[in-house]
Coordinates of C-alpha atoms in Angstrom, one line a residue:
Chain A
M18 CA -46.2 31.8 32.4
D19 CA -43.1 33.4 34.1
G20 CA -40.7 30.6 34.8
M21 CA -39.3 32.0 37.9
L22 CA -42.9 32.4 39.2
A23 CA -43.8 28.9 38.3
L24 CA -40.6 27.7 40.1
Y25 CA -41.7 29.3 43.2
I26 CA -45.3 27.7 43.0
F27 CA -43.4 24.4 42.5
M28 CA -41.4 24.5 45.3
L29 CA -44.2 25.7 47.9
A30 CA -46.7 23.0 46.2
A31 CA -44.1 20.5 46.8
F32 CA -43.6 21.5 50.6
T33 CA -47.5 21.8 51.2
G34 CA -47.7 18.2 49.8
Y35 CA -45.0 16.8 51.9
E36 CA -46.5 18.5 55.1
I37 CA -49.9 17.6 54.8
I38 CA -49.0 13.9 54.5
A39 CA -46.2 13.7 57.2
K40 CA -48.4 13.5 60.0
V41 CA -51.1 10.9 58.5
P42 CA -51.8 7.9 60.7
V43 CA -51.1 4.6 58.7
I44 CA -54.8 3.7 58.8
L45 CA -55.6 6.3 56.2
H46 CA -52.9 5.6 53.8
T47 CA -55.1 3.9 51.4
P48 CA -57.9 6.5 51.3
L49 CA -55.3 9.0 51.3
M50 CA -53.4 7.5 48.2
S51 CA -56.8 7.2 46.4
G52 CA -57.7 10.7 47.5
S53 CA -54.8 12.3 46.1
N54 CA -55.4 9.9 42.9
F55 CA -58.6 11.9 42.8
I56 CA -57.3 15.3 43.0
H57 CA -54.6 14.8 40.1
G58 CA -57.8 14.0 38.2
V59 CA -57.8 17.9 37.8
V60 CA -55.7 16.9 34.7
V61 CA -59.4 17.0 33.0
V62 CA -59.4 20.4 33.3
G63 CA -56.3 20.8 31.3
A64 CA -57.6 17.9 28.9
M65 CA -60.7 20.1 28.1
V66 CA -58.6 23.1 27.1
A67 CA -56.7 21.0 25.1
L68 CA -59.5 19.7 23.3
G69 CA -61.1 23.2 23.2
G70 CA -58.3 24.4 21.0
A71 CA -57.9 21.1 18.9
E72 CA -58.2 21.7 15.1
T73 CA -57.3 18.6 12.8
L74 CA -59.3 15.4 13.6
F75 CA -55.8 13.9 15.1
E76 CA -55.9 16.5 17.8
Q77 CA -59.5 15.9 18.2
A78 CA -58.9 12.2 18.7
I79 CA -56.1 12.6 21.3
G80 CA -58.2 15.4 22.8
F81 CA -61.3 13.3 23.4
F82 CA -59.1 10.6 24.6
A83 CA -57.6 12.9 27.2
V84 CA -60.9 14.4 28.5
A85 CA -62.3 10.9 28.8
L86 CA -59.2 9.4 30.9
G87 CA -59.1 12.8 32.9
A88 CA -62.8 12.5 33.8
A89 CA -62.6 8.9 34.5
N90 CA -59.7 9.6 36.9
A91 CA -61.5 12.2 38.6
A92 CA -65.1 10.4 38.8
G93 CA -63.5 6.9 39.7
G94 CA -61.2 8.4 42.3
Y95 CA -63.9 10.4 44.0
V96 CA -66.5 7.6 44.2
V97 CA -63.9 4.8 45.8
T98 CA -62.1 7.2 48.1
E99 CA -65.7 8.4 49.4
R100 CA -67.0 5.1 49.9
M101 CA -63.8 3.9 51.8
L102 CA -63.9 7.1 54.1
A103 CA -67.7 6.5 54.7
M104 CA -66.7 3.2 56.3
F105 CA -64.4 4.7 59.1
K106 CA -66.4 4.8 62.3
K107 CA -65.4 5.4 65.9
K108 CA -67.9 3.3 67.7
E109 CA -71.4 1.6 66.6
G110 CA -73.8 4.3 65.7
A111 CA -71.5 7.2 66.2
Chain B
M12 CA -52.5 30.7 25.0
M13 CA -55.0 33.5 25.3
A14 CA -55.6 35.6 28.3
L15 CA -58.4 33.9 30.5
P16 CA -61.4 36.0 32.1
L17 CA -60.9 36.8 35.9
Y18 CA -63.9 34.5 36.7
V19 CA -62.4 31.4 35.1
Q20 CA -59.2 32.0 36.6
G21 CA -60.6 32.9 40.1
A22 CA -62.9 29.5 39.7
W23 CA -59.7 27.4 39.1
F24 CA -58.1 29.1 42.4
V25 CA -61.0 28.2 44.4
G26 CA -60.5 24.8 43.0
A27 CA -57.0 24.5 44.1
L28 CA -57.8 26.0 47.3
L29 CA -60.3 23.2 47.9
F30 CA -58.0 20.6 47.1
I31 CA -55.6 21.4 49.6
F32 CA -58.2 21.8 52.4
G33 CA -59.7 18.6 51.2
L34 CA -56.4 16.9 51.4
K35 CA -55.8 18.3 54.9
G36 CA -59.1 16.8 56.0
M37 CA -58.2 13.8 54.7
S38 CA -55.1 13.2 57.1
S39 CA -57.5 12.5 60.2
P40 CA -60.0 10.0 60.3
A41 CA -62.9 12.2 62.0
S42 CA -62.5 14.8 59.1
A43 CA -61.6 12.6 56.3
R44 CA -65.0 12.3 54.8
R45 CA -65.7 15.9 54.7
G46 CA -62.2 16.6 53.2
I47 CA -63.0 14.3 50.0
V48 CA -66.4 16.3 49.7
W49 CA -64.7 19.4 49.7
A50 CA -62.0 18.3 47.2
G51 CA -65.0 17.2 44.9
Y52 CA -66.8 20.6 45.1
G53 CA -63.2 22.0 44.1
M54 CA -63.3 19.6 41.0
L55 CA -66.9 20.6 40.0
I56 CA -65.9 24.3 40.2
A57 CA -62.6 24.1 38.3
V58 CA -64.4 21.9 35.4
A59 CA -67.8 24.0 35.2
A60 CA -65.5 27.3 35.0
T61 CA -63.5 25.7 32.2
F62 CA -66.7 25.8 30.0
L63 CA -66.8 29.3 30.3
I64 CA -63.5 29.8 28.3
P65 CA -64.3 32.1 25.4
G66 CA -63.7 30.6 22.2
L67 CA -63.8 26.9 23.2
Q68 CA -64.3 24.6 20.3
N69 CA -65.5 20.9 20.1
L70 CA -67.9 21.4 22.8
A71 CA -70.2 18.5 21.9
L72 CA -67.3 16.2 21.8
M73 CA -66.0 17.4 25.1
V74 CA -69.3 17.0 26.8
L75 CA -69.4 13.5 25.5
A76 CA -66.0 12.5 26.6
L77 CA -66.8 13.8 30.0
V78 CA -70.1 11.7 30.2
V79 CA -68.4 8.8 28.8
G80 CA -65.3 8.7 31.0
A81 CA -67.1 9.9 34.3
A82 CA -70.0 7.6 33.8
A83 CA -67.8 4.5 33.3
A84 CA -65.5 5.3 36.3
W85 CA -68.5 6.1 38.4
I86 CA -70.4 2.9 37.8
S87 CA -67.2 0.6 38.1
G88 CA -66.1 2.5 41.2
K89 CA -69.6 2.0 42.9
R90 CA -69.3 -1.6 42.2
V91 CA -65.9 -2.7 42.8
K92 CA -65.1 -4.7 46.1
M93 CA -63.0 -3.4 49.0
T94 CA -60.5 -6.3 48.5
D95 CA -60.0 -5.2 44.6
M96 CA -59.5 -1.6 45.6
P97 CA -55.9 -1.5 45.0
Q98 CA -56.0 -2.2 41.3
M99 CA -59.2 0.1 40.9
V100 CA -56.9 3.1 42.4
A101 CA -54.2 1.8 39.9
I102 CA -56.2 2.1 36.9
Y103 CA -57.9 5.4 37.8
N104 CA -54.3 6.8 38.4
G105 CA -53.0 5.3 35.1
M106 CA -55.7 7.2 33.3
G107 CA -54.9 10.3 34.7
G108 CA -51.1 9.7 33.4
G109 CA -52.5 8.9 30.1
A110 CA -54.6 12.3 30.1
A111 CA -51.4 14.1 31.1
A112 CA -49.3 12.4 28.2
A113 CA -52.0 13.1 25.9
I114 CA -52.2 16.9 26.6
A115 CA -48.4 16.9 26.0
A116 CA -49.3 15.2 22.5
I117 CA -51.5 18.0 21.6
A118 CA -49.2 20.7 22.8
F119 CA -46.5 19.3 20.6
A120 CA -48.6 18.7 17.6
R121 CA -49.7 22.3 17.7
G122 CA -46.6 23.6 18.4
E123 CA -47.8 25.3 21.6
A124 CA -44.9 24.5 24.1
H125 CA -42.9 27.6 23.6
G126 CA -39.2 28.1 25.0
T127 CA -36.8 25.6 26.5
V128 CA -38.3 25.5 29.7
A129 CA -41.8 24.9 28.7
T130 CA -40.7 22.2 26.2
T131 CA -38.5 20.4 28.8
L132 CA -41.4 20.1 31.2
A133 CA -44.0 19.1 28.3
V134 CA -41.4 16.3 27.4
L135 CA -40.9 15.3 31.1
G136 CA -44.8 15.5 31.7
A137 CA -45.2 13.1 28.6
L138 CA -42.4 10.6 29.5
I139 CA -43.6 10.1 33.4
G140 CA -47.2 10.3 32.2
S141 CA -46.8 7.7 29.5
V142 CA -45.0 5.3 32.0
S143 CA -47.6 5.7 34.6
F144 CA -50.3 5.0 32.3
T145 CA -49.0 1.8 30.8
G146 CA -47.3 1.0 33.9
S147 CA -50.6 1.4 36.0
C148 CA -52.4 -0.8 33.3
V149 CA -49.9 -3.8 34.2
A150 CA -50.4 -3.3 37.7
Y151 CA -54.3 -3.6 37.3
A152 CA -53.9 -6.6 35.2
K153 CA -51.6 -8.3 37.8
L154 CA -53.7 -7.5 40.7
Q155 CA -57.0 -8.3 39.2
G156 CA -55.2 -11.7 38.2
L157 CA -55.3 -11.0 34.5
L158 CA -51.5 -11.5 34.4
K159 CA -50.5 -14.5 36.8
K160 CA -46.8 -14.5 36.8
A161 CA -44.1 -12.0 36.6
H162 CA -42.8 -11.8 33.2
R163 CA -38.8 -11.3 33.2
L164 CA -36.9 -10.7 30.1
P165 CA -33.5 -12.0 30.1
A166 CA -31.2 -9.3 30.8
Q167 CA -34.1 -7.2 31.9
N168 CA -31.9 -4.6 33.6
V169 CA -30.2 -3.9 30.5
V170 CA -33.3 -3.6 28.5
N171 CA -34.7 -1.3 31.1
V172 CA -31.6 0.9 30.9
L173 CA -31.6 1.0 27.0
L174 CA -35.4 1.9 26.9
A175 CA -35.0 4.7 29.4
L176 CA -31.9 6.0 27.6
A177 CA -33.7 5.9 24.5
A178 CA -36.7 7.8 25.7
V179 CA -34.4 10.4 27.2
V180 CA -32.4 10.8 23.9
L181 CA -35.6 11.2 21.9
G182 CA -37.2 13.8 24.5
G183 CA -33.9 15.6 24.4
A184 CA -34.1 15.6 20.5
M185 CA -37.6 16.9 20.8
I186 CA -36.4 19.9 23.4
V187 CA -33.3 20.8 20.9
L188 CA -35.1 20.5 17.4
A189 CA -38.2 22.0 18.6
P190 CA -40.9 22.3 16.9
A191 CA -40.2 18.4 16.5
Q192 CA -41.3 16.5 13.5
P193 CA -44.4 14.1 13.8
G194 CA -41.9 11.2 13.3
L195 CA -39.8 12.2 16.2
I196 CA -42.9 12.6 18.4
Y197 CA -44.4 9.1 17.5
A198 CA -41.4 7.6 18.2
F199 CA -40.8 9.2 21.7
F200 CA -44.3 8.7 22.7
A201 CA -44.0 4.9 21.6
I202 CA -40.7 4.3 23.6
A203 CA -42.2 6.0 26.7
L204 CA -45.2 4.1 26.6
V205 CA -43.1 0.6 26.1
L206 CA -41.1 1.5 28.9
G207 CA -43.9 1.8 31.4
L208 CA -44.8 -2.1 30.2
I209 CA -41.3 -3.4 30.6
V210 CA -40.5 -1.8 33.6
T211 CA -43.6 -3.1 35.3
L212 CA -44.1 -6.6 34.3
P213 CA -41.3 -8.2 36.2
I214 CA -42.5 -6.5 39.6
G215 CA -44.1 -9.2 41.7
G216 CA -47.3 -9.0 43.4
A217 CA -45.9 -8.3 47.1
D218 CA -44.2 -5.2 45.5
M219 CA -47.2 -3.8 43.8
P220 CA -48.4 -1.5 46.6
V221 CA -45.1 0.5 46.4
V222 CA -45.3 0.6 42.5
I223 CA -49.0 2.0 42.8
S224 CA -47.9 4.8 45.2
L225 CA -45.0 5.6 42.9
F226 CA -47.1 6.0 39.7
N227 CA -49.4 8.0 41.8
A228 CA -46.9 10.5 42.6
F229 CA -45.7 10.0 39.0
T230 CA -48.9 10.9 37.5
G231 CA -49.0 14.0 40.0
L232 CA -45.8 15.4 38.7
A233 CA -46.8 14.9 35.0
V234 CA -50.0 16.9 35.6
G235 CA -48.2 19.6 37.4
F236 CA -45.5 19.9 34.5
E237 CA -48.6 19.8 31.8
G238 CA -50.2 22.5 34.0
Y239 CA -46.8 24.8 33.5
V240 CA -47.0 24.0 29.6
Q241 CA -50.8 25.4 29.6
G242 CA -50.2 28.3 32.0
N243 CA -52.6 26.7 34.5
P244 CA -51.4 27.1 38.5
A245 CA -54.2 25.3 39.7
L246 CA -52.9 22.1 37.5
I247 CA -49.2 22.8 38.8
I248 CA -50.5 23.0 42.4
A249 CA -52.9 19.8 42.6
G250 CA -50.1 18.0 40.6
I251 CA -47.1 18.8 42.6
V252 CA -48.9 18.3 45.8
V253 CA -49.9 14.9 44.8
G254 CA -46.3 14.4 43.3
A255 CA -44.6 15.4 46.7
A256 CA -47.2 13.6 48.8
G257 CA -47.2 10.5 46.6
T258 CA -43.4 10.4 46.9
L259 CA -43.2 10.5 50.7
L260 CA -46.1 7.9 50.7
T261 CA -44.1 5.5 48.5
Q262 CA -40.8 6.1 51.0
L263 CA -43.1 5.3 53.8
M264 CA -44.1 2.1 52.2
A265 CA -40.7 1.1 50.9
K266 CA -39.3 1.7 54.5
A267 CA -42.2 -0.5 55.9
M268 CA -41.1 -3.3 53.7
N269 CA -37.4 -2.6 54.2
R270 CA -37.0 -2.7 50.5
P271 CA -35.4 0.5 48.8
I272 CA -37.3 1.5 45.8
S273 CA -34.5 0.9 43.4
N274 CA -34.5 -2.8 44.5
I275 CA -38.2 -3.1 44.0
L276 CA -37.6 -1.9 40.3
F277 CA -34.6 -3.7 39.5
T278 CA -34.2 -6.9 41.8
P279 CA -36.8 -9.7 42.3
M280 CA -37.3 -10.8 45.7
V281 CA -35.6 -14.2 46.3
A282 CA -34.8 -16.7 49.1
S283 CA -30.9 -16.0 49.1
G284 CA -30.1 -19.4 50.4
P285 CA -31.8 -22.0 53.2
G286 CA -31.3 -19.6 55.8
E287 CA -30.8 -20.6 59.4
A288 CA -32.1 -24.1 60.1
I289 CA -35.0 -24.2 62.1
S290 CA -35.5 -26.8 64.9
G291 CA -38.8 -27.7 66.3
S292 CA -42.0 -28.8 64.5
M293 CA -45.5 -27.4 64.0
K294 CA -48.2 -28.3 66.4
E295 CA -51.7 -28.3 65.6
L296 CA -54.8 -27.3 67.5
S297 CA -58.5 -27.8 67.5
G298 CA -61.2 -25.2 67.2
L299 CA -62.4 -25.8 70.6
D300 CA -59.0 -25.5 72.3
A301 CA -58.6 -22.1 70.6
A302 CA -62.0 -21.0 71.4
A303 CA -61.4 -21.8 75.0
M304 CA -57.7 -20.4 75.1
M305 CA -59.4 -17.0 74.0
R306 CA -62.3 -17.1 76.0
Y307 CA -60.5 -17.3 79.4
A308 CA -57.7 -14.8 78.0
S309 CA -57.8 -11.4 79.6
K310 CA -56.0 -10.0 76.4
V311 CA -56.2 -10.9 72.8
I312 CA -54.5 -9.4 69.9
I313 CA -55.6 -10.1 66.4
V314 CA -53.0 -9.9 63.5
P315 CA -55.0 -10.1 60.2
G316 CA -53.2 -10.3 57.1
Y317 CA -54.3 -10.5 53.3
G318 CA -55.1 -14.3 53.5
M319 CA -58.1 -13.0 55.9
A320 CA -59.6 -10.8 53.1
V321 CA -58.9 -13.2 50.5
A322 CA -61.1 -15.8 52.6
H323 CA -63.7 -12.7 53.1
A324 CA -63.3 -13.7 57.0
Q325 CA -63.4 -10.2 58.1
H326 CA -66.8 -10.2 59.1
K327 CA -66.5 -13.4 61.2
V328 CA -63.8 -12.3 62.8
W329 CA -65.7 -9.2 64.0
E330 CA -68.5 -11.1 65.2
M331 CA -65.8 -13.4 67.0
T332 CA -64.3 -10.1 68.7
S333 CA -67.7 -8.9 69.7
I334 CA -68.4 -12.1 71.5
L335 CA -64.9 -12.2 73.3
E336 CA -65.6 -8.7 74.4
E337 CA -68.7 -9.3 75.7
A338 CA -67.2 -12.2 77.9
G339 CA -64.9 -9.3 79.1
V340 CA -61.6 -10.1 77.3
E341 CA -60.0 -7.4 75.9
V342 CA -59.3 -7.6 72.0
K343 CA -57.3 -5.6 69.7
F344 CA -56.2 -5.5 66.2
A345 CA -52.4 -5.4 65.0
I346 CA -51.6 -4.3 61.5
H347 CA -48.4 -4.3 59.7
P348 CA -48.0 -1.1 57.6
V349 CA -47.9 -3.4 54.5
A350 CA -50.8 -5.8 55.5
G351 CA -52.8 -6.1 52.4
R352 CA -52.0 -5.0 48.8
M353 CA -51.8 -1.5 49.5
P354 CA -50.4 0.3 52.8
G355 CA -53.6 0.6 55.1
H356 CA -55.7 -1.7 53.0
M357 CA -56.3 -3.8 55.8
N358 CA -57.7 -1.0 57.8
V359 CA -60.2 -0.5 54.8
L360 CA -61.2 -4.1 54.7
L361 CA -61.8 -4.2 58.5
A362 CA -63.7 -0.9 58.7
E363 CA -66.0 -2.3 56.0
A364 CA -66.7 -5.2 58.4
G365 CA -67.5 -2.8 61.1
V366 CA -64.4 -2.7 63.2
P367 CA -64.0 0.9 65.0
Y368 CA -60.9 2.4 64.1
D369 CA -60.2 2.8 67.7
K370 CA -59.6 -0.7 68.3
I371 CA -57.0 -0.8 65.4
F372 CA -53.3 -0.4 65.9
D373 CA -50.3 0.0 64.0
L374 CA -47.1 -1.4 64.4
E375 CA -45.2 1.0 66.6
E376 CA -48.5 1.3 68.6
I377 CA -48.8 -2.2 69.4
N378 CA -45.6 -3.8 69.3
G379 CA -44.7 -3.0 73.2
E380 CA -48.4 -4.7 74.2
F381 CA -47.6 -8.3 72.7
G382 CA -45.6 -8.9 76.1
Q383 CA -48.8 -8.6 78.1
A384 CA -51.2 -10.6 75.6
D385 CA -52.4 -14.1 76.5
V386 CA -53.0 -14.8 73.1
A387 CA -51.7 -13.5 69.6
L388 CA -54.2 -14.6 67.0
I389 CA -52.6 -14.5 63.5
I390 CA -55.1 -15.0 60.5
G391 CA -53.7 -15.2 57.1
A392 CA -50.7 -13.3 57.8
N393 CA -47.0 -14.8 57.5
D394 CA -43.9 -12.6 56.6
V395 CA -45.1 -9.9 58.9
V396 CA -44.8 -12.0 62.0
N397 CA -41.7 -13.6 61.0
P398 CA -39.1 -13.4 63.8
T399 CA -36.2 -14.4 61.6
A400 CA -36.6 -10.7 60.1
R401 CA -35.1 -9.9 63.2
T402 CA -32.3 -12.3 63.9
D403 CA -31.3 -14.1 60.3
K404 CA -29.0 -11.8 58.4
S405 CA -29.1 -14.2 55.5
S406 CA -33.1 -14.0 55.2
P407 CA -34.3 -11.8 52.5
I408 CA -36.8 -10.3 54.9
Y409 CA -34.1 -9.4 57.1
G410 CA -34.5 -6.0 58.7
M411 CA -38.1 -5.8 58.0
P412 CA -40.1 -4.4 61.1
I413 CA -42.2 -7.1 61.9
L414 CA -45.0 -7.6 64.6
N415 CA -43.7 -9.1 67.8
A416 CA -46.5 -11.6 67.9
D417 CA -43.9 -14.3 69.2
M418 CA -43.7 -12.2 72.4
A419 CA -47.4 -13.2 73.3
Q420 CA -48.1 -15.9 75.9
N421 CA -49.7 -18.0 73.3
V422 CA -49.6 -17.7 69.5
I423 CA -52.5 -19.0 67.3
V424 CA -52.0 -19.2 63.6
I425 CA -55.1 -19.8 61.3
K426 CA -53.5 -20.8 58.0
R427 CA -54.7 -22.8 55.0
G428 CA -51.6 -25.1 54.5
K429 CA -48.1 -25.4 55.6
G430 CA -46.9 -23.3 52.8
T431 CA -44.5 -20.1 52.9
G432 CA -45.6 -16.6 52.7
Y433 CA -45.1 -14.2 49.9
S434 CA -41.2 -14.1 50.4
G435 CA -41.1 -17.8 50.1
V436 CA -39.4 -17.7 53.5
E437 CA -40.0 -20.4 56.3
N438 CA -41.6 -18.8 59.1
A439 CA -39.7 -19.8 62.3
L440 CA -42.8 -18.6 64.5
F441 CA -44.6 -21.6 63.4
Y442 CA -42.1 -23.6 65.1
T443 CA -41.8 -22.0 68.3
E444 CA -42.9 -23.8 71.7
N445 CA -45.8 -21.5 72.6
C446 CA -47.4 -21.6 69.0
R447 CA -50.2 -23.7 67.9
M448 CA -51.8 -24.1 64.2
L449 CA -55.2 -24.0 63.1
Y450 CA -55.2 -25.6 59.6
G451 CA -58.2 -24.5 57.4
D452 CA -59.8 -21.7 55.8
A453 CA -60.1 -18.5 57.7
Q454 CA -64.0 -18.1 57.4
P455 CA -65.0 -21.5 58.3
M456 CA -62.6 -21.6 61.0
A457 CA -64.0 -18.3 62.6
G458 CA -67.5 -19.8 62.2
E459 CA -66.2 -22.8 64.0
I460 CA -64.7 -20.8 66.9
I461 CA -67.7 -18.4 67.2
Q462 CA -70.1 -21.9 67.6
H463 CA -67.6 -23.0 70.2
L464 CA -67.3 -19.6 72.1
K465 CA -71.5 -19.3 72.0
A466 CA -71.5 -22.9 73.4
M467 CA -69.4 -21.6 76.4
G468 CA -71.8 -18.6 77.0

């Protein structure tokens, strides 16, 4: 990948992350941390690509490990975040 | 890396887009649920599209790994109690860091990181991913109660610095000598993994929220860097957005505790002397008097702390609140930013008990209102209402923003014993003239108050 282009992506993504979080009420900090934890679970895609190119037994073992961990990060992050957010209600029955 | 078909790249783009929309949605309580669902679809799309990459090997192994990892995490995530949420987030986060480090390991083994920039980022990602992996495992073990006390090595800071230096030197060697020999790669990963372990072991439970948040940011950065190595912009965007967001969250939290991040990592919290002498004595109160005081108040502010959650008293407290409200008393909840074991953790626990979020206020919103409150009811909180944080410069918690519960007409404290809080500092509030102590476990005590309130009608 073009190094300079990647640098621009890094910069814009960093600002995006900063701006999105800057105005979040404290009440949502825990679910948000958990939600951002889920989002970096996309590492599972990178792990799949790495395992998909693995050839030796060693590479396959590490790749398996990577995919399993990445999948756990994504699935676990989703479940706990969803559970927490489902509880936030404004008024009874609303 | 081979050129990817457009439909795979397009799907990854859609995934990244949904992540950002999802995260944006999560920044307001009303749209938060929708936000995580969108992000979830983004993840499904990104993973499904990855299977369509031509020439992908080890498919059976891949499906097995996905099923094993996802199923284990799904089940544990469904079962975990809300009080145990922080350690669950920590362990999932550590797994992400481990995955990022493992991706780097494969890239090194296959000599796939070409050029100085890619190699450098691969090394950096591997380092912080590894630290996040073992560090998060330690954080999990501590919060879960598997590791009871803080383990401090003699000359801990020296060991930390030496290990970090060793990791940087080995990492540097991998960049200069690329492609690195297997021996060098093993040594680098071993040191990086040990570093995470050693740095996290001495950190105390009270500082854990900040540490978890910091490792969350670390994993994000590691994922972003490995995304560059693999030429996958979706990973870069998701990783860096989380890295930046996590860094900001960590700063907000450290500020709320008045503990710079460097302090948390390098110095344990200790009382720096006896502090100012506190005059007066703690005065006890009966459950009946407490009930009467609140029943005939016009405004009550409840300050819940982690002690309430440990006692599983939040449902009783909400029941008590409902009775008071029916009797015409205005009740609000005041939450300190670091109440609980994670910022905002207390809000989650109250939400679980059914407390609507428009009754819950954070420090800046509510602090001006304590002056008009007839009763401040403190349940299982200590350091966050200690007025010495405002006045006593020798106190280790001096400067920490606190809830001004002492400004209320009357203060009632439900507390198990006479001990000090997490910081080990005596609480001057408990000795003031308008403060009364209600000794006992929060849950039966709240139950007793409810009985008295019902009797009063």
